[in-house]
mmCIF file of C-alpha atoms in Angstrom:
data_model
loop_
_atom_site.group_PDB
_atom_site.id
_atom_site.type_symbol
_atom_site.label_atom_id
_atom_site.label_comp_id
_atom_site.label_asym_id
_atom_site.label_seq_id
_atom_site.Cartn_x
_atom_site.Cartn_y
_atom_site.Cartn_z
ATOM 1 C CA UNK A 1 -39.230 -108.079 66.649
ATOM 2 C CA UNK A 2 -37.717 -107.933 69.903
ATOM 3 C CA UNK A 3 -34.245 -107.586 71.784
ATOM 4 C CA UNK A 4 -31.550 -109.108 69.765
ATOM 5 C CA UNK A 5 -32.671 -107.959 66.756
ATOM 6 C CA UNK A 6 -30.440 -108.412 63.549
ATOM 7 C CA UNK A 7 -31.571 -106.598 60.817
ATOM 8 C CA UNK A 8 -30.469 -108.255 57.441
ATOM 9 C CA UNK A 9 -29.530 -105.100 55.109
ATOM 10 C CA UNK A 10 -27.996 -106.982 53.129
ATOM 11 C CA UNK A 11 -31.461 -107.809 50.786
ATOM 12 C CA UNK A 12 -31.106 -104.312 49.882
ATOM 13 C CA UNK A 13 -27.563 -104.223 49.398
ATOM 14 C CA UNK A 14 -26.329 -107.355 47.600
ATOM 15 C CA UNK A 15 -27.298 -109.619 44.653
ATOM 16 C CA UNK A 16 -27.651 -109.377 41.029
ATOM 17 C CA UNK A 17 -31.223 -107.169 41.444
ATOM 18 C CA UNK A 18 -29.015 -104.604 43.889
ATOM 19 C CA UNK A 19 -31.146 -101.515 44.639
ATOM 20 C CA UNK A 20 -27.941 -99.126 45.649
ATOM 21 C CA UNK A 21 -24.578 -99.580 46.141
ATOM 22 C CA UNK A 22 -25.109 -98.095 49.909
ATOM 23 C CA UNK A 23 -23.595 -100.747 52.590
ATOM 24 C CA UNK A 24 -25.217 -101.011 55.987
ATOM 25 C CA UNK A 25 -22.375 -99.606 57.171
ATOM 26 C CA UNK A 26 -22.414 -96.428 54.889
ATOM 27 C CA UNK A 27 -26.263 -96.176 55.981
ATOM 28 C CA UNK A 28 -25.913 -96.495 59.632
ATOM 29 C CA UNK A 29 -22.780 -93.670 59.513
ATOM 30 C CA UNK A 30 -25.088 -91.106 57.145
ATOM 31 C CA UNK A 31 -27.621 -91.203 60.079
ATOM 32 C CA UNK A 32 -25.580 -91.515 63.024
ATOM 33 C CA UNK A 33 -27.928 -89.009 64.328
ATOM 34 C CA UNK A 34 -30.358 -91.451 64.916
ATOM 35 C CA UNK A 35 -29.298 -92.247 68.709
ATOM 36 C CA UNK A 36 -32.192 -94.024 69.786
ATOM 37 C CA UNK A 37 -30.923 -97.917 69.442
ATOM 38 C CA UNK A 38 -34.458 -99.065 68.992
ATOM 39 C CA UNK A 39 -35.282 -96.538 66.259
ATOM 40 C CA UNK A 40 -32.045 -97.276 64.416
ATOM 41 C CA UNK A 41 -33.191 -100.716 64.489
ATOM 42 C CA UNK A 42 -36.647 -100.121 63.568
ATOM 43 C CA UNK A 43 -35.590 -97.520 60.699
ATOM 44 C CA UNK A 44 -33.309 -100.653 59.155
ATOM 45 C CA UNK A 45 -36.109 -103.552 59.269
ATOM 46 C CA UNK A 46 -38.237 -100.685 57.942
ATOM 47 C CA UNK A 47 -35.986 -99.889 54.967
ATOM 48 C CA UNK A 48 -35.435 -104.070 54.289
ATOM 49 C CA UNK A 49 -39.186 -104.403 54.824
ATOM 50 C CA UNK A 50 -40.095 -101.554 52.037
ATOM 51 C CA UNK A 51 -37.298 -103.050 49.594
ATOM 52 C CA UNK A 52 -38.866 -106.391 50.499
ATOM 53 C CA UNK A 53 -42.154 -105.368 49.394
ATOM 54 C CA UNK A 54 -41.840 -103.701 46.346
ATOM 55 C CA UNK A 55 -39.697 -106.658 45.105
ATOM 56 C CA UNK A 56 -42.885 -108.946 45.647
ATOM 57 C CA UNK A 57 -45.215 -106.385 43.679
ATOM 58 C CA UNK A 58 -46.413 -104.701 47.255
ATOM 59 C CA UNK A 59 -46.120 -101.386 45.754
ATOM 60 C CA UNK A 60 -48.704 -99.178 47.711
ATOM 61 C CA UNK A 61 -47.104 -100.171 50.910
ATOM 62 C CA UNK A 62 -43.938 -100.437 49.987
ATOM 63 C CA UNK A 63 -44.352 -96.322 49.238
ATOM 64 C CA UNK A 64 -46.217 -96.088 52.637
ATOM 65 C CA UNK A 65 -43.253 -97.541 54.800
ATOM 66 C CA UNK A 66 -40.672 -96.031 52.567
ATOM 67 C CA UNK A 67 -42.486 -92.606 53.469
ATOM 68 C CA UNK A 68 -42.657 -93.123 57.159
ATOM 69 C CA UNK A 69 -38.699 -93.480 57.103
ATOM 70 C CA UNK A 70 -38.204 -90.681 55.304
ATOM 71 C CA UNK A 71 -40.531 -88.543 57.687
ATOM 72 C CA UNK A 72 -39.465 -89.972 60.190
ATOM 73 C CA UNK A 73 -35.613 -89.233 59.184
ATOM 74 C CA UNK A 74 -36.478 -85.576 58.576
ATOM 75 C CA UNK A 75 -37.561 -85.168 61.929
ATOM 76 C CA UNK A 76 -34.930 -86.744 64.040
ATOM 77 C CA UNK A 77 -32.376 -84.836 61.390
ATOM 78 C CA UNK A 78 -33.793 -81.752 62.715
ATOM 79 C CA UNK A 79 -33.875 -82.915 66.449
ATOM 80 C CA UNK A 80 -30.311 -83.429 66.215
ATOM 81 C CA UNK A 81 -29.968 -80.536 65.032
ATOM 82 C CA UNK A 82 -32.182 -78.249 67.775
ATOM 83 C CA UNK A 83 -34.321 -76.876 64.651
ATOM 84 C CA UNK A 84 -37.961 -77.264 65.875
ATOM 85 C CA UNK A 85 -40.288 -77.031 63.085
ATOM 86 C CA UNK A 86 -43.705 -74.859 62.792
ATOM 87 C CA UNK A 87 -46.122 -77.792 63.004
ATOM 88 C CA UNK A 88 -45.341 -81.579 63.013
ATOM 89 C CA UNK A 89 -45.971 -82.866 59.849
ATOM 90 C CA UNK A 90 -44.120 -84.719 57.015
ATOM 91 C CA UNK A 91 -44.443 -81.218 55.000
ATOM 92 C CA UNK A 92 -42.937 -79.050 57.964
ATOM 93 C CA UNK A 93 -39.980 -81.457 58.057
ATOM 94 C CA UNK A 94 -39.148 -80.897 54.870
ATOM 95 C CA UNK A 95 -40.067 -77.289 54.680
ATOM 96 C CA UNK A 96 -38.281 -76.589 57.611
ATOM 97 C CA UNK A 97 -34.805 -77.971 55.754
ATOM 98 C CA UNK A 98 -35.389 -76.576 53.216
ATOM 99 C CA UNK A 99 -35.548 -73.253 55.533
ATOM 100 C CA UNK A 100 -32.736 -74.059 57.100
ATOM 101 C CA UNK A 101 -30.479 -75.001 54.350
ATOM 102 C CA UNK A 102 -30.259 -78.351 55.328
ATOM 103 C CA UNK A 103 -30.858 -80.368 52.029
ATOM 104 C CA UNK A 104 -30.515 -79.995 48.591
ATOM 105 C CA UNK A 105 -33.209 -78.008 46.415
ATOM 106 C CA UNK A 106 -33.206 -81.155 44.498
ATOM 107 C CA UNK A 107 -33.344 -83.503 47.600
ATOM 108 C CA UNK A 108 -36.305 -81.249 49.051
ATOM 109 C CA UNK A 109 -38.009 -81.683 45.970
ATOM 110 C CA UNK A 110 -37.427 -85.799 46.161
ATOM 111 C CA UNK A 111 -38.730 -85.702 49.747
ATOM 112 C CA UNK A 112 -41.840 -83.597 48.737
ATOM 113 C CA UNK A 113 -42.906 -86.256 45.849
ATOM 114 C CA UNK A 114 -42.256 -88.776 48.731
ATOM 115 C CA UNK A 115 -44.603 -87.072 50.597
ATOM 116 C CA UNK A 116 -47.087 -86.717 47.549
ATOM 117 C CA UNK A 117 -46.816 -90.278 46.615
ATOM 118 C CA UNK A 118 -47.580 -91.440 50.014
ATOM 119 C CA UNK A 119 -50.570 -89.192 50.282
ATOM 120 C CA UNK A 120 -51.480 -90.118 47.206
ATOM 121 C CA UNK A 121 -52.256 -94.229 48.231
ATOM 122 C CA UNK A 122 -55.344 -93.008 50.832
ATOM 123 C CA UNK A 123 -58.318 -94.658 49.712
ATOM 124 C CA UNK A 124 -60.528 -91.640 48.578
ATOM 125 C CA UNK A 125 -57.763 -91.033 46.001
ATOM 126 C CA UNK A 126 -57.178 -94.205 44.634
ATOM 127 C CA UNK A 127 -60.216 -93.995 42.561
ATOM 128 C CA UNK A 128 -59.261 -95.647 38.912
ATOM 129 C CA UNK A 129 -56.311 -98.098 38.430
ATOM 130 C CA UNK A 130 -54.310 -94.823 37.147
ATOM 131 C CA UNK A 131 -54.021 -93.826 40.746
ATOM 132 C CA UNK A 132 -52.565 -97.389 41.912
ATOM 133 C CA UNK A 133 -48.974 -97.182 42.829
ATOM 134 C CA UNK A 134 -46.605 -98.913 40.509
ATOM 135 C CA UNK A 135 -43.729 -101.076 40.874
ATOM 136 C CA UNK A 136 -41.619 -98.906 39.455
ATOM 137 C CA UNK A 137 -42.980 -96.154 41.830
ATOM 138 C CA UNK A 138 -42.206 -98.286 44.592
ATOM 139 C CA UNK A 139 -38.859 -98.906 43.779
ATOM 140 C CA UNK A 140 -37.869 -95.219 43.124
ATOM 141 C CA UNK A 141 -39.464 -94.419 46.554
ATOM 142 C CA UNK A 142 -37.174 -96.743 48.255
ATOM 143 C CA UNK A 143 -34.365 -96.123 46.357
ATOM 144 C CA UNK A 144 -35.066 -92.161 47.256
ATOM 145 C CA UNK A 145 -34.329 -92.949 51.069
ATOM 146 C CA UNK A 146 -30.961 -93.151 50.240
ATOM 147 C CA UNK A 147 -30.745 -91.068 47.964
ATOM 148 C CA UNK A 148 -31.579 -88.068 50.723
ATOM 149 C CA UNK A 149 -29.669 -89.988 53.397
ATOM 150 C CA UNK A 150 -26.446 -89.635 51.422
ATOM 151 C CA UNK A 151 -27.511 -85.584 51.882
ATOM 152 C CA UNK A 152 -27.446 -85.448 55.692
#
């Protein structure tokens, strides 16, 4: 993807199969601490690509990329806000605002199982189908970015 970019949001936001009610307008204001141009671009493609893939049964990544955005929300949410965490890690992040009274107890504890559940698709763990990601898993991991957006 390169300069000119469009990202097309609306695959998460419209159709009979609608994941949230969010627009791409409502997104891009709830993290309008994402400065960076290129990252706000990169976070939406991300977002549409995670949607994407759990929609066509790509669950483990789908919970992989969903993950990175989250992280990778957490940490510019606590850039903006000059809070510099112990270590730099998905955990810290979300230890850190939790510390700092920065999200929810419930929207910490959404951001840890996003953590978990990524963690959880390395290789060495995925040892019996039991451990596969499911598409419902997927979903809720996607739907759960904006779910803790809407907390910012």
């Amino acid at each position: 993807y390169g300069p000119g970019f469009q990202p097309h949001y609306e695959l998460v936001v419209t159709g009979s199969t609608t994941l949230t009610d969010v627009s791409k307008n409502k997104f891009g204001r709830k993290i309008k601490f994402v400065t960076d141009k290129f990252k706000r671009e990169v976070i939406f493609r991300d977002v549409e690509h995670a949607y994407a893939q759990s929609k066509l049964g790509f669950n483990k990544s789908a919970v992989i990329l969903a993950g990175s955005v989250v992280e990778e929300l957490l940490r510019l949410y606590l850039s903006s806000k000059n809070i510099i965490p112990k270590k730099n890690s998905f955990e810290c992040y979300i230890d850190t605002c939790e510390e700092n009274g920065l999200l929810k107890s419930v929207i910490h504890k959404l951001s840890d199982s996003i953590r978990y559940f990524r963690n959880l698709v390395h290789l060495e763990k995925e040892t019996e189908e039991k451990h596969s990601i499911s598409k419902s898993a997927a979903m809720w991991a996607v739907a759960s970015i904006f779910m803790i957006v809407n907390d910012f």
